[in-house]
Short mmCIF file of C-alpha atoms in Angstrom, two decimals:
data_model
loop_
_atom_site.label_atom_id
_atom_site.label_comp_id
_atom_site.label_asym_id
_atom_site.label_seq_id
_atom_site.Cartn_x
_atom_site.Cartn_y
_atom_site.Cartn_z
CA MET A 1235 36.61 -1.86 105.18
CA SER A 1236 33.66 -3.99 106.04
CA SER A 1237 32.50 -7.17 104.45
CA THR A 1238 28.81 -6.41 104.69
CA PRO A 1239 27.33 -6.23 101.21
CA HIS A 1240 24.41 -3.86 100.83
CA ARG A 1241 24.64 -2.76 97.24
CA VAL A 1242 24.08 -6.01 95.47
CA PRO A 1243 21.17 -7.98 96.89
CA ASP A 1244 22.05 -11.22 95.20
CA ALA A 1245 25.71 -11.20 96.18
CA ASP A 1246 26.95 -13.91 98.42
CA PRO A 1247 28.16 -12.15 101.59
CA ARG A 1248 30.88 -14.73 102.09
CA ASN A 1249 32.51 -13.84 98.79
CA THR A 1250 32.13 -10.08 98.58
CA ALA A 1251 34.44 -7.41 99.92
CA THR A 1252 33.28 -3.84 100.39
CA ILE A 1253 35.15 -0.58 100.52
CA GLY A 1254 32.89 1.45 102.75
CA LYS A 1255 31.83 4.96 101.92
CA ALA A 1256 34.09 6.48 104.58
CA VAL A 1257 37.13 4.69 103.19
CA LYS A 1258 39.70 5.96 100.73
CA VAL A 1259 42.18 3.63 99.08
CA VAL A 1260 45.17 4.92 97.14
CA GLY A 1261 47.01 2.14 95.36
CA GLN A 1262 46.37 -1.19 93.73
CA ILE A 1263 43.52 -3.49 94.61
CA PHE A 1264 43.65 -7.15 93.59
CA THR A 1265 40.79 -9.35 94.67
CA LYS A 1266 39.67 -12.90 94.02
CA GLU A 1267 36.14 -12.20 95.13
CA ASP A 1268 33.43 -9.72 94.20
CA LEU A 1269 34.08 -6.16 95.29
CA ASN A 1270 31.73 -3.32 96.16
CA VAL A 1271 33.21 0.16 96.14
CA ASP A 1272 31.20 2.69 98.11
CA GLY A 1273 34.17 4.88 99.01
CA ASP A 1274 37.06 6.46 97.11
CA VAL A 1275 39.69 4.58 95.15
CA GLU A 1276 42.65 6.05 93.31
CA GLY A 1277 44.89 3.63 91.46
CA THR A 1278 43.84 0.33 89.95
CA ILE A 1279 41.25 -2.32 90.66
CA GLU A 1280 41.71 -5.84 89.33
CA SER A 1281 39.34 -8.71 89.92
CA HIS A 1282 39.68 -10.79 86.79
CA GLU A 1283 37.26 -13.58 87.62
CA ASN A 1284 34.75 -11.55 89.56
CA LYS A 1285 32.35 -8.64 89.65
CA VAL A 1286 33.21 -5.10 90.72
CA THR A 1287 30.35 -2.79 91.67
CA ILE A 1288 30.88 0.95 92.06
CA GLY A 1289 28.06 2.04 94.36
CA THR A 1290 26.19 5.34 94.22
CA THR A 1291 28.61 6.88 96.70
CA GLY A 1292 31.64 5.32 95.04
CA ARG A 1293 34.22 7.60 93.42
CA VAL A 1294 36.88 5.82 91.47
CA GLN A 1295 39.86 7.39 89.76
CA ALA A 1296 41.34 4.17 88.59
CA SER A 1297 41.45 1.67 85.82
CA VAL A 1298 39.12 -1.22 86.54
CA LYS A 1299 39.60 -4.75 85.24
CA ALA A 1300 37.09 -7.44 86.11
CA ARG A 1301 34.81 -10.09 84.68
CA GLU A 1302 31.84 -7.78 85.19
CA VAL A 1303 31.71 -4.11 86.16
CA VAL A 1304 28.56 -2.40 87.41
CA ILE A 1305 28.64 1.37 87.85
CA PHE A 1306 26.18 3.40 89.88
CA GLY A 1307 28.66 6.08 90.97
CA GLN A 1308 31.51 7.99 89.37
CA VAL A 1309 34.46 6.52 87.56
CA GLN A 1310 37.32 8.30 85.86
CA GLY A 1311 39.52 5.75 84.21
CA ASN A 1312 39.44 2.92 81.74
CA VAL A 1313 37.16 -0.04 82.33
CA GLU A 1314 37.91 -3.49 80.99
CA ALA A 1315 35.52 -6.40 81.49
CA THR A 1316 35.80 -9.88 80.05
CA ASP A 1317 32.04 -10.31 80.27
CA LYS A 1318 29.92 -7.20 80.80
CA VAL A 1319 29.89 -3.52 81.74
CA ASP A 1320 26.65 -2.22 83.21
CA ILE A 1321 26.30 1.57 83.50
CA ARG A 1322 23.28 2.67 85.48
CA ARG A 1323 21.21 5.83 85.22
CA GLU A 1324 22.98 7.81 87.96
CA ALA A 1325 26.47 6.84 86.84
CA LYS A 1326 29.16 9.08 85.42
CA LEU A 1327 32.01 7.46 83.55
CA VAL A 1328 34.87 9.21 81.80
CA GLY A 1329 37.17 6.68 80.23
CA ASP A 1330 37.44 4.00 77.61
CA ILE A 1331 35.54 0.73 77.83
CA THR A 1332 36.64 -2.63 76.51
CA THR A 1333 34.13 -5.38 77.04
CA ALA A 1334 32.24 -8.26 75.46
CA ARG A 1335 28.82 -6.81 76.33
CA ILE A 1336 27.57 -3.45 77.52
CA SER A 1337 24.39 -2.15 79.06
CA ILE A 1338 23.85 1.56 79.53
CA GLU A 1339 20.77 3.21 80.95
CA ASP A 1340 19.38 6.47 79.62
CA GLY A 1341 20.55 9.31 81.83
CA ALA A 1342 23.99 7.90 82.46
CA LEU A 1343 26.81 10.25 81.56
CA PHE A 1344 29.53 8.61 79.55
CA LYS A 1345 32.44 10.13 77.71
CA GLY A 1346 34.93 7.85 76.05
CA SER A 1347 35.14 4.99 73.63
CA ILE A 1348 33.51 1.58 73.56
CA ASP A 1349 35.34 -1.35 72.07
CA ILE A 1350 33.38 -4.58 71.96
CA ARG A 1351 35.64 -7.61 72.07
CA LYS A 1352 33.93 -10.95 71.99
CA PRO A 1353 35.80 -13.61 73.92
CA GLU A 1354 37.79 -15.97 71.76
CA PRO A 1355 36.16 -19.37 71.49
CA LYS A 1356 37.72 -21.91 73.79
CA PRO A 1357 39.62 -24.65 72.00
CA ALA A 1358 37.74 -27.93 71.81
CA VAL A 1359 38.78 -30.39 74.50
CA THR A 1360 40.23 -33.50 72.95
CA ALA A 1361 39.48 -36.92 74.35
CA GLY A 1362 41.96 -37.96 76.99
CA ALA A 1363 43.15 -34.46 77.65
CA PRO A 1364 43.52 -33.56 81.32
CA ALA A 1365 40.67 -31.56 82.81
CA ALA A 1366 41.24 -27.87 83.30
CA PRO A 1367 42.02 -26.91 86.87
CA SER A 1368 39.17 -25.51 88.92
CA MET A 1369 39.00 -21.70 88.92
CA ALA A 1370 36.95 -21.45 92.09
CA PRO A 1371 37.79 -18.23 93.89
CA SER A 1372 39.57 -18.29 97.18
CA ALA A 1373 37.33 -17.80 100.15
CA SER A 1374 39.57 -15.13 101.57
CA ALA A 1375 39.59 -11.51 100.48
CA THR A 1376 42.82 -10.32 98.98
CA VAL A 1377 42.27 -6.62 98.82
CA SER A 1378 45.47 -4.74 99.31
CA ALA A 1379 46.52 -1.14 99.22
CA ALA A 1380 49.96 -1.49 97.83
CA ALA A 1381 51.23 1.76 96.53
CA ALA A 1382 50.83 5.24 97.80
CA GLY A 1383 48.93 4.89 101.03
CA THR A 1384 46.77 2.88 103.33
CA PRO A 1385 43.02 3.04 103.75
CA SER A 1386 42.01 6.06 105.74
CA SER A 1387 38.71 7.33 107.03
CA ARG A 1388 37.52 10.66 105.78
CA MET B 1403 -0.72 25.32 55.08
CA GLN B 1404 0.47 26.38 51.67
CA LEU B 1405 4.03 26.44 52.87
CA GLN B 1406 3.70 22.95 54.29
CA GLU B 1407 2.26 21.66 51.02
CA MET B 1408 5.10 23.27 49.12
CA LEU B 1409 7.69 21.70 51.38
CA ARG B 1410 6.00 18.34 51.09
CA SER B 1411 6.06 18.47 47.32
CA MET B 1412 9.75 19.45 47.39
CA PHE B 1413 10.43 16.58 49.69
CA HIS B 1414 8.71 14.04 47.46
CA ARG B 1415 10.68 15.29 44.50
CA SER B 1416 13.92 14.69 46.40
CA GLY B 1417 12.97 11.05 46.84
CA GLU B 1418 12.32 11.13 50.57
CA VAL B 1419 10.76 7.93 51.85
CA PRO B 1420 7.39 8.67 53.44
CA VAL B 1421 7.10 8.11 57.15
CA SER B 1422 4.99 5.08 57.93
CA ALA B 1423 1.57 5.30 59.47
CA GLN B 1424 2.96 3.88 62.70
CA ALA B 1425 5.54 6.60 62.88
CA PRO B 1426 3.83 9.96 63.11
CA ALA B 1427 5.79 12.97 61.98
CA LEU B 1428 7.00 15.41 64.57
CA PRO B 1429 4.85 18.49 64.96
CA SER B 1430 5.51 21.09 62.31
CA HIS B 1431 6.55 24.63 63.13
CA ASN B 1432 3.75 26.42 64.84
CA LEU B 1433 3.28 28.03 68.20
CA SER B 1434 2.74 24.77 70.05
CA PHE B 1435 5.99 23.45 68.60
CA LEU B 1436 7.84 26.11 70.50
CA LYS B 1437 6.35 25.23 73.85
CA PRO B 1438 8.89 23.58 76.07
CA ALA B 1439 9.15 20.02 77.29
CA LYS B 1440 6.33 18.15 75.66
CA GLN B 1441 6.44 14.81 77.38
CA GLN B 1442 5.82 12.29 74.64
CA GLY B 1443 7.31 9.00 73.74
CA PRO B 1444 9.72 8.44 70.90
CA SER B 1445 8.42 8.44 67.33
CA ALA B 1446 10.09 6.53 64.55
CA ARG B 1447 10.89 8.22 61.29
CA GLN B 1448 12.89 7.55 58.18
CA SER B 1449 16.13 9.45 57.80
CA ARG B 1450 17.69 9.82 54.37
CA GLY B 1451 20.69 11.42 55.99
CA LEU B 1452 21.31 8.44 58.23
CA GLU B 1453 20.72 6.06 55.34
CA GLN B 1454 23.30 7.92 53.30
CA PHE B 1455 25.70 8.00 56.24
CA PHE B 1456 25.63 4.21 56.65
CA PHE B 1457 25.57 3.62 52.91
CA ASN B 1458 28.90 5.42 52.71
CA LEU B 1459 30.36 3.25 55.46
CA GLN B 1460 28.99 -0.07 54.29
CA GLY B 1461 31.31 -2.97 53.66
CA ARG B 1462 33.83 -1.72 56.16
CA VAL B 1463 34.31 -2.80 59.77
CA GLY B 1464 36.45 -1.60 62.61
CA LEU B 1465 35.73 2.06 61.90
CA SER B 1466 35.80 4.76 64.57
CA ILE B 1467 32.46 6.53 64.91
CA LEU B 1468 31.91 9.58 67.09
CA ASP B 1469 28.37 9.85 68.49
CA LEU B 1470 27.79 13.20 70.15
CA ALA B 1471 24.22 12.68 71.31
CA GLY B 1472 25.25 11.06 74.57
CA ALA B 1473 25.59 7.37 75.13
CA SER B 1474 22.50 5.29 74.42
CA GLN B 1475 22.02 1.56 74.36
CA GLN B 1476 20.42 1.55 70.90
CA ASN B 1477 23.12 3.57 69.20
CA ILE B 1478 25.92 1.63 70.86
CA ASP B 1479 24.29 -1.70 69.99
CA PHE B 1480 23.72 -0.71 66.39
CA LEU B 1481 27.19 0.69 65.78
CA THR B 1482 29.08 -2.05 67.60
CA CYS B 1483 27.03 -4.75 65.85
CA LEU B 1484 28.35 -3.32 62.58
CA GLY B 1485 31.82 -3.97 63.98
CA HIS B 1486 32.71 -0.35 64.68
CA LYS B 1487 34.27 1.30 67.69
CA VAL B 1488 32.06 3.96 69.24
CA TYR B 1489 33.26 7.18 70.83
CA SER B 1490 30.59 8.87 72.85
CA ALA B 1491 30.10 12.33 74.33
CA ASN B 1492 27.10 14.47 75.13
CA VAL B 1493 27.60 17.81 73.43
CA LEU B 1494 24.35 19.41 74.60
CA HIS B 1495 25.15 18.55 78.20
CA SER B 1496 28.61 19.97 77.72
CA LEU B 1497 27.17 23.13 76.11
CA GLU B 1498 25.11 23.82 79.19
CA GLU B 1499 28.00 22.99 81.47
CA CYS B 1500 30.36 25.38 79.68
CA PHE B 1501 28.07 28.20 78.62
CA GLY B 1502 24.67 27.89 80.32
CA THR B 1503 21.54 27.89 78.19
CA ASP B 1504 22.04 31.26 76.48
CA PRO B 1505 23.99 31.08 73.19
CA SER B 1506 25.18 34.67 73.73
CA GLY B 1507 27.49 33.26 76.39
CA GLN B 1508 29.30 31.26 73.72
CA MET B 1509 31.73 33.96 72.68
CA ASN B 1510 34.32 33.66 75.43
CA PRO B 1511 37.47 32.30 73.74
CA GLY B 1512 38.68 30.60 76.90
CA ARG B 1513 35.41 28.78 77.36
CA ILE B 1514 35.30 27.84 73.70
CA GLU B 1515 38.74 26.33 74.03
CA TYR B 1516 37.66 24.45 77.14
CA PHE B 1517 34.57 23.15 75.32
CA ILE B 1518 36.64 21.97 72.35
CA ARG B 1519 39.15 20.28 74.63
CA SER B 1520 36.39 18.60 76.64
CA ASN B 1521 34.59 17.14 73.65
CA PHE B 1522 37.04 16.85 70.78
CA ASP B 1523 40.35 16.07 72.37
CA TYR B 1524 41.36 13.36 69.93
CA PRO B 1525 44.38 12.84 67.72
CA PRO B 1526 44.15 14.13 64.14
CA GLU B 1527 42.28 11.95 61.64
CA THR B 1528 40.78 9.64 64.25
CA PHE B 1529 37.22 9.27 63.00
CA ASP B 1530 35.62 7.67 59.96
CA GLY B 1531 32.22 9.11 60.83
CA ALA B 1532 30.65 11.59 63.22
CA LEU B 1533 27.03 11.90 64.30
CA MET B 1534 26.35 15.45 65.47
CA TRP B 1535 22.54 15.10 65.22
CA ASP B 1536 20.88 18.46 65.97
CA SER B 1537 23.44 19.85 68.40
CA MET B 1538 25.15 22.29 66.02
CA GLN B 1539 22.13 24.54 65.70
CA PHE B 1540 22.44 25.49 69.38
CA MET B 1541 25.96 26.85 68.94
CA GLY B 1542 26.75 30.49 68.36
CA PRO B 1543 28.89 31.47 65.35
CA ALA B 1544 32.27 31.58 67.12
CA LEU B 1545 31.75 28.27 68.89
CA LEU B 1546 30.35 26.59 65.79
CA ASN B 1547 33.26 27.70 63.62
CA ALA B 1548 35.74 26.41 66.20
CA THR B 1549 33.84 23.11 66.44
CA VAL B 1550 33.71 22.61 62.68
CA ALA B 1551 37.42 23.45 62.36
CA ARG B 1552 38.24 20.90 65.06
CA LEU B 1553 36.02 18.27 63.46
CA ALA B 1554 37.87 18.77 60.20
CA GLU B 1555 41.08 17.96 62.04
CA ILE B 1556 39.95 14.86 63.89
CA MET B 1557 38.04 13.32 60.98
CA ARG B 1558 39.83 11.27 58.38
CA PRO B 1559 39.75 12.31 54.72
CA LYS B 1560 36.55 10.95 53.09
CA ALA B 1561 34.92 10.58 56.52
CA TYR B 1562 31.25 11.60 56.85
CA LEU B 1563 29.49 13.88 59.29
CA LEU B 1564 25.73 13.85 59.86
CA ALA B 1565 24.05 16.95 61.28
CA PHE B 1566 20.46 18.19 61.46
CA PHE B 1567 19.34 21.80 61.16
CA THR B 1568 15.89 23.30 61.40
CA VAL B 1569 14.57 24.66 58.10
CA ASP B 1570 12.71 27.63 59.54
CA ASP B 1571 15.22 30.46 59.78
CA LYS B 1572 12.88 32.83 61.59
CA VAL B 1573 12.36 31.04 64.89
CA GLN B 1574 14.38 31.94 67.96
CA GLU B 1575 13.83 28.60 69.64
CA VAL B 1576 13.77 25.15 68.14
CA ALA B 1577 13.00 21.75 69.50
CA SER B 1578 15.85 19.68 70.80
CA HIS B 1579 15.58 15.95 70.30
CA SER B 1580 17.27 12.78 71.30
CA PHE B 1581 18.01 10.43 68.43
CA ARG B 1582 18.22 6.67 68.70
CA ILE B 1583 19.16 4.52 65.75
CA GLN B 1584 16.58 1.83 65.05
CA ASP B 1585 18.07 0.60 61.80
CA ASP B 1586 20.24 2.05 59.07
CA LYS B 1587 17.48 4.31 57.81
CA THR B 1588 15.17 4.78 60.81
CA ILE B 1589 15.62 6.85 63.93
CA LEU B 1590 13.58 7.09 67.09
CA VAL B 1591 13.10 10.75 67.90
CA THR B 1592 12.15 12.02 71.33
CA ASP B 1593 11.31 15.64 72.04
CA ARG B 1594 13.49 17.07 74.82
CA GLY B 1595 11.94 20.54 74.88
CA THR B 1596 13.07 23.68 73.12
CA ARG B 1597 16.28 25.67 73.18
CA ARG B 1598 17.39 28.99 71.83
CA THR B 1599 19.11 28.66 68.51
CA GLY B 1600 22.67 29.85 68.23
CA GLN B 1601 22.09 31.29 64.75
CA VAL B 1602 19.92 30.79 61.70
CA PHE B 1603 20.93 28.45 58.92
CA ASN B 1604 20.09 28.10 55.28
CA ASN B 1605 21.75 26.09 52.54
CA ARG B 1606 24.11 28.90 51.67
CA SER B 1607 25.29 29.49 55.24
CA LEU B 1608 25.78 25.75 55.74
CA GLU B 1609 27.83 25.47 52.57
CA LYS B 1610 29.95 28.36 53.79
CA LEU B 1611 30.28 26.82 57.25
CA PHE B 1612 31.58 23.56 55.79
CA GLY B 1613 33.63 25.25 53.09
CA ASN B 1614 36.76 23.32 54.03
CA PHE B 1615 35.01 20.00 53.57
CA GLU B 1616 34.83 18.19 50.27
CA SER B 1617 31.07 18.15 49.83
CA VAL B 1618 27.80 19.07 51.53
CA LYS B 1619 24.57 17.27 50.70
CA PHE B 1620 21.12 18.27 51.95
CA PHE B 1621 17.97 16.25 52.53
CA LEU B 1622 14.84 18.20 53.36
CA THR B 1623 12.49 16.18 55.54
CA ARG B 1624 8.78 16.54 56.08
CA ASP B 1625 9.32 17.54 59.69
CA ASN B 1626 11.16 20.67 58.62
CA LEU B 1627 14.69 19.51 59.18
CA ARG B 1628 17.64 19.77 56.87
CA GLU B 1629 19.57 16.55 57.20
CA VAL B 1630 23.07 17.33 56.08
CA ILE B 1631 25.80 14.88 55.09
CA ILE B 1632 29.20 16.46 54.96
CA ARG B 1633 32.19 14.71 53.46
CA ARG B 1634 35.59 15.59 54.87
#
């Protein structure tokens, strides 16, 4: 794995992890920062507060849960985003999508269902109530291959 | 010309809403219509079939709608804004993947089964509506019968299916289009070139094809399409 982002120009390099295109991960990935997938992943990807980008060389056979999911490559599995799913022209996605918003470019191949779920409105903060704790992501990457194998070069 | 005039008069009698001046009709059947891959932008046109389809669903939310034209932003936006869940697949892409471009290749039972499993692998009575658009006219008889039988299984009773068929039963090739929903009675149609038809259709053959469904209703349009609403 490298931490050099090259897929998302506006990503902050300090807060983005990348699975390089020669890397295969089998297992569960949890991350508290943005994640670019240019290699292979089998299992699950979870990054609840952040963005997951499947690059053009990315091949994912996994369920993906994130705040935002951008797909340029191939995904087979369900995708769940609290904010937005963005499927680009070259992408191929087979699986069910649950999201608040979706963008899909003409030419993208998609087979599955789309369920739009708007986020529930946050309860009004009453005067004198304690402030919500900060949800700032940790500076460190927490990508782990937990289940069936470790990252390996192909 | 006489035939066109006759069709036009039939169409006005059936209450078809004229296409607006900003939305030119698609080319009628002539030699140029059969030439492949005319690169032109989308044209908007009224669709009585689509209007009827949404009229039948109105007042209900949370329905499951199957759109088999491939995923498009407009269709997804329109259907999800109505509060429905969209199931998407691209049948024409799958047809080419399974059988190539020649409908005569659509007789292999194993491939037909694979096609059905790839596109219609849903539990019984899943859908409240299905949008087939013009894809059925590119299926050969065996494949089409299997597809219709499977649709009958996965659609709920009283669900509606919208399909388009070319009126001219003499042509070997017909234009294939992409369809984008602009509003509940208007579609944006883009020519995607021509394909060989799987078989010819007339009202009688369509009624026979959907014999297991409750009703079949036809709308003849000025661009030589039969828009067909079928009730499960």
